[in-house]
Coordinates of C-alpha atoms in Angstrom, one line a residue:
M181 CA 63.7 137.0 127.1
G182 CA 64.6 137.9 130.7
T183 CA 61.2 139.5 131.3
T184 CA 59.4 136.5 130.0
A185 CA 61.4 134.1 132.2
Q186 CA 60.7 136.3 135.2
Q187 CA 57.0 136.3 134.5
K188 CA 57.1 132.5 134.4
I189 CA 58.9 132.5 137.8
D190 CA 56.4 135.1 139.3
A191 CA 53.5 132.9 138.3
V192 CA 54.6 130.2 140.9
S193 CA 53.7 130.2 144.6
W194 CA 57.2 129.7 145.9
Y195 CA 58.2 128.7 149.4
H196 CA 62.0 129.1 149.1
E197 CA 64.0 131.9 147.7
F198 CA 66.0 131.3 144.5
D199 CA 68.5 133.4 142.6
F200 CA 68.7 131.9 139.1
G201 CA 71.2 134.4 137.9
N202 CA 70.9 137.1 135.2
G203 CA 68.6 139.1 137.5
L204 CA 66.0 136.3 137.7
R205 CA 64.7 135.6 141.2
A206 CA 62.0 133.6 142.9
V207 CA 60.3 135.4 145.8
P208 CA 58.3 133.3 148.3
K209 CA 54.6 133.7 148.5
T210 CA 54.6 134.0 152.3
P211 CA 56.7 136.7 153.9
V212 CA 60.2 135.5 154.7
D213 CA 61.6 136.8 157.9
S214 CA 65.0 136.6 159.5
G215 CA 63.8 133.4 161.3
H216 CA 63.3 131.5 158.1
R217 CA 66.7 132.6 156.8
R218 CA 68.4 131.6 160.0
I219 CA 66.9 128.1 159.7
W220 CA 67.8 127.7 156.1
A221 CA 71.4 128.9 156.9
F222 CA 71.5 126.4 159.8
I223 CA 70.5 123.6 157.5
E224 CA 72.9 124.6 154.8
D225 CA 75.7 124.7 157.3
Q226 CA 74.9 121.2 158.5
L227 CA 74.7 119.9 154.9
G228 CA 78.0 121.5 154.2
R229 CA 79.6 118.8 156.3
I230 CA 78.2 116.0 154.2
D231 CA 80.0 114.5 151.2
F232 CA 77.4 114.2 148.5
S233 CA 79.9 113.3 145.8
G234 CA 78.7 110.3 143.7
K235 CA 75.9 109.6 146.1
S236 CA 72.2 108.7 145.5
V237 CA 69.9 111.1 147.4
L238 CA 66.3 110.9 148.4
D239 CA 64.7 114.3 149.4
I240 CA 61.5 113.9 151.3
G241 CA 59.0 116.7 151.3
C242 CA 61.1 118.5 148.8
W243 CA 58.6 121.4 148.1
D244 CA 60.4 123.7 145.6
G245 CA 63.4 121.4 145.6
Y246 CA 65.8 123.8 147.3
W247 CA 67.8 121.0 149.1
S248 CA 67.6 118.7 146.1
F249 CA 69.3 121.2 143.9
L250 CA 71.9 121.8 146.7
A251 CA 72.7 118.1 146.8
E252 CA 73.1 118.1 143.0
R253 CA 75.4 121.1 143.1
R254 CA 77.5 119.3 145.8
G255 CA 78.1 116.4 143.4
A256 CA 75.3 113.9 144.0
K257 CA 75.1 111.3 141.3
R258 CA 71.3 111.0 141.4
V259 CA 68.7 113.0 143.3
L260 CA 65.1 111.9 143.7
A261 CA 62.9 114.7 144.9
T262 CA 59.6 113.5 146.4
D263 CA 56.6 115.2 147.8
D264 CA 52.8 114.9 148.3
C265 CA 51.3 117.9 146.6
S266 CA 48.0 117.2 148.4
Q267 CA 49.6 118.2 151.7
N268 CA 50.7 121.8 151.1
W269 CA 49.4 125.0 149.6
A270 CA 51.7 125.1 146.6
E271 CA 50.6 123.7 143.3
G272 CA 53.9 121.9 142.8
Q273 CA 55.1 123.9 139.8
G274 CA 58.0 125.6 141.5
I275 CA 60.4 122.6 141.4
H276 CA 59.8 122.1 137.7
V277 CA 60.4 125.8 136.9
A278 CA 63.5 125.8 139.1
K279 CA 64.8 122.6 137.4
E280 CA 64.4 124.3 134.0
M281 CA 66.1 127.5 135.1
L282 CA 69.0 125.7 136.8
G283 CA 69.5 123.2 134.0
S284 CA 69.1 120.5 136.6
S285 CA 68.8 116.7 136.1
I286 CA 67.1 115.8 139.4
Q287 CA 64.1 113.4 139.2
I288 CA 60.8 114.5 140.6
K289 CA 57.9 112.5 142.0
Q290 CA 55.1 114.6 143.5
D291 CA 52.7 111.8 144.3
V292 CA 54.7 110.1 147.1
S293 CA 53.5 110.4 150.6
V294 CA 56.1 110.0 153.4
Y295 CA 53.8 107.1 154.5
Q296 CA 54.4 105.3 151.2
L297 CA 58.2 105.6 150.8
A298 CA 58.7 101.8 151.1
G299 CA 56.8 101.5 147.9
L300 CA 59.7 103.1 146.0
N301 CA 61.5 99.8 146.5
E302 CA 64.8 101.6 146.4
Q303 CA 67.7 102.3 148.8
F304 CA 69.6 105.5 148.9
D305 CA 73.0 106.7 150.1
I306 CA 71.7 109.9 151.7
I307 CA 68.1 110.7 152.8
L308 CA 67.1 114.2 153.5
F309 CA 64.2 114.6 155.9
L310 CA 64.2 118.4 156.5
G311 CA 61.4 120.4 157.9
V312 CA 59.0 117.6 157.8
W313 CA 58.6 115.7 161.1
Y314 CA 56.6 118.4 162.9
H315 CA 53.9 118.3 160.3
L316 CA 53.2 114.6 160.6
F317 CA 50.2 112.9 162.2
D318 CA 52.1 109.6 162.5
P319 CA 55.8 110.4 162.7
F320 CA 56.8 106.9 163.9
F321 CA 55.3 105.2 160.9
A322 CA 57.0 107.8 158.7
L323 CA 60.3 106.9 160.2
T324 CA 59.7 103.2 159.5
Q325 CA 59.2 104.1 155.9
L326 CA 62.5 105.9 155.9
R327 CA 64.2 102.9 157.4
H328 CA 63.0 100.7 154.5
C329 CA 64.8 103.1 152.1
C330 CA 68.2 102.5 153.7
H331 CA 71.1 100.2 153.0
P332 CA 73.6 99.5 155.9
N333 CA 75.7 102.6 155.0
T334 CA 72.9 105.2 154.4
F335 CA 73.1 108.5 156.2
V336 CA 69.7 110.0 157.2
L337 CA 69.7 113.7 157.8
M338 CA 66.7 115.0 159.8
E339 CA 65.8 118.5 160.9
G340 CA 62.8 120.1 162.6
S341 CA 61.3 121.8 165.6
V342 CA 61.6 120.6 169.2
A343 CA 60.5 121.9 172.6
T344 CA 62.9 121.7 175.5
D345 CA 60.2 122.8 178.0
L346 CA 58.4 119.5 177.5
G347 CA 59.3 116.5 179.7
S348 CA 62.3 114.7 178.5
Q349 CA 60.3 111.8 176.9
E350 CA 57.2 113.8 176.0
V351 CA 55.8 114.8 172.7
L352 CA 52.9 117.1 172.0
Y353 CA 50.2 116.7 169.4
N354 CA 48.0 119.6 168.2
F355 CA 46.3 118.8 164.9
A356 CA 44.7 122.2 165.0
D357 CA 48.1 123.9 164.6
H358 CA 48.9 123.5 161.0
N359 CA 52.4 125.0 161.5
C360 CA 53.4 122.3 164.0
E361 CA 51.1 119.3 164.4
F362 CA 53.7 117.2 166.2
L363 CA 56.1 118.7 168.7
P364 CA 58.6 116.5 170.6
H365 CA 61.2 117.1 173.2
P366 CA 64.6 116.3 171.7
D367 CA 64.8 113.1 173.7
G368 CA 61.3 112.1 172.9
Y369 CA 62.1 112.3 169.2
R370 CA 65.4 110.4 169.7
Q371 CA 63.3 107.6 171.2
L372 CA 61.2 107.5 168.0
V373 CA 64.3 107.4 165.9
R374 CA 65.8 104.6 167.9
A375 CA 62.5 102.6 167.8
A376 CA 62.7 102.8 164.0
Y377 CA 66.1 101.2 164.1
F378 CA 68.3 104.2 163.6
S379 CA 71.4 105.2 165.5
E380 CA 72.2 108.9 166.2
V381 CA 75.7 109.8 165.1
G382 CA 75.5 113.5 165.3
C383 CA 73.3 116.3 166.6
S384 CA 73.2 120.1 166.4
F385 CA 70.8 122.7 167.7
L386 CA 69.7 126.1 166.5
D387 CA 68.7 128.3 169.4
P388 CA 66.2 131.1 168.7
P389 CA 67.4 134.7 168.8
D390 CA 66.9 136.7 172.0
V391 CA 63.6 138.3 171.3
P392 CA 61.3 140.4 173.5
G393 CA 59.2 138.2 175.7
R394 CA 59.4 135.9 178.7
L395 CA 63.1 135.1 179.5
G396 CA 64.4 137.5 176.8
W397 CA 66.5 140.4 178.0
R398 CA 63.6 142.9 177.6
W399 CA 61.4 140.6 179.7
R400 CA 64.1 140.4 182.4
L401 CA 64.6 144.2 182.3
R402 CA 60.8 144.8 182.8
L403 CA 60.7 142.3 185.6
C404 CA 63.6 144.2 187.4
R405 CA 61.7 147.4 187.0
E406 CA 58.6 145.9 188.6
V407 CA 60.8 144.5 191.5
L408 CA 62.4 148.0 192.1
R409 CA 58.9 149.6 192.0
G410 CA 57.7 147.0 194.6
S411 CA 54.7 146.2 192.4
R412 CA 53.5 142.9 193.5
D413 CA 50.7 142.9 190.9
G414 CA 53.3 143.7 188.2
I415 CA 55.6 140.9 189.4
R416 CA 52.8 138.4 189.4
A417 CA 51.6 139.4 186.0
M418 CA 55.1 138.9 184.5
A419 CA 55.9 135.7 186.5
S420 CA 52.6 134.0 185.6
P421 CA 52.6 131.7 182.6
T422 CA 50.5 134.2 180.6
P423 CA 49.2 137.7 181.4
D424 CA 45.7 136.2 182.2
G425 CA 47.2 133.6 184.4
K426 CA 46.3 130.6 182.2
P427 CA 48.8 127.8 181.6
R428 CA 51.3 128.7 178.9
L429 CA 51.1 126.5 175.8
K430 CA 54.4 124.8 175.2
T431 CA 55.8 125.8 171.8
A432 CA 58.8 125.0 169.6
N433 CA 61.8 126.8 170.9
R434 CA 64.7 125.1 169.1
R435 CA 65.6 123.4 165.8
M436 CA 67.4 120.1 165.9
F437 CA 69.5 118.5 163.2
L438 CA 70.1 114.8 163.6
T439 CA 72.5 112.7 161.6
C440 CA 71.5 109.0 161.8
T441 CA 72.5 105.7 160.3
P442 CA 70.4 102.5 160.3
F443 CA 71.3 99.6 162.5
Q444 CA 70.4 96.0 162.5
G445 CA 70.3 93.9 165.7
T446 CA 68.5 93.8 169.0
N447 CA 66.5 96.9 169.8
E448 CA 65.8 97.3 173.5
L449 CA 62.7 99.4 172.8
H450 CA 60.9 96.5 171.3
A451 CA 60.0 93.7 173.8
Y452 CA 58.0 91.9 171.1
K453 CA 58.0 91.7 167.3
P454 CA 58.1 95.4 166.1
P455 CA 55.4 96.6 163.7
F456 CA 55.5 97.9 160.1
G457 CA 58.0 95.4 158.8
L458 CA 60.8 96.5 161.3
H459 CA 61.2 92.9 162.5
V460 CA 63.5 92.2 159.5
Y461 CA 66.1 94.4 161.2
D462 CA 66.0 92.7 164.6
D463 CA 68.0 89.5 165.2
R464 CA 65.3 88.1 167.5
F465 CA 62.4 88.2 165.0
R466 CA 64.1 87.9 161.6
G467 CA 63.6 84.7 159.7

């Protein structure tokens, strides 16, 4: 019986790791390094501060449902796990297998784009938006869809990649990078959040580990050696943006976890009637 169950698990292209007990484990399709585990531990630590008891939860971009099941374990009354299976490499079976193995009661909808959330016509107590924003082509429109799923006391929990070496209000788009199509400075993302009629009530960052490379301790040690040697070429090579002297591409260097609540009233970021139905939350344009 255990072997048959493990074979069923092994037939799935997993993203997250699961320990189902009795020796049954789900192993991710892609190699999981310490970086992935640090991010997951960071998210789990942040979610540990949230009271899920008796709450309704919407999980956006749920993939294998890892965070949906966590919310259920923490006492959520109802969990709706949503995803758009056309937008990832998995076939969508993992969450169903995990639900069976865990004896879970979460609801699953795998044909819901983040750009169509308002079509659910529901409001939730807690919305999970974890590891999603940096994959979006239109993050602002996505945030407006989240806003339409909120009641006045909803908590929206957002997590994703940011780059602090961008300008404070800058964001970077690179649709050729399928690991990170949209990369904002933390303040740039905060502006999008505010424009979608959310207020930030909490923020935490996960810094990367000190790894070899520019600004890491090994890089600094190598630079000191070049200085002591008096090697101008060596110093230039290390101080230049890249070894070939080309401008260094800005990349994600931190993870940000935002806790937000919706607000209704005057939004200083909108001088005129806001788009995508947001006017219903602004005193100047409602009615």
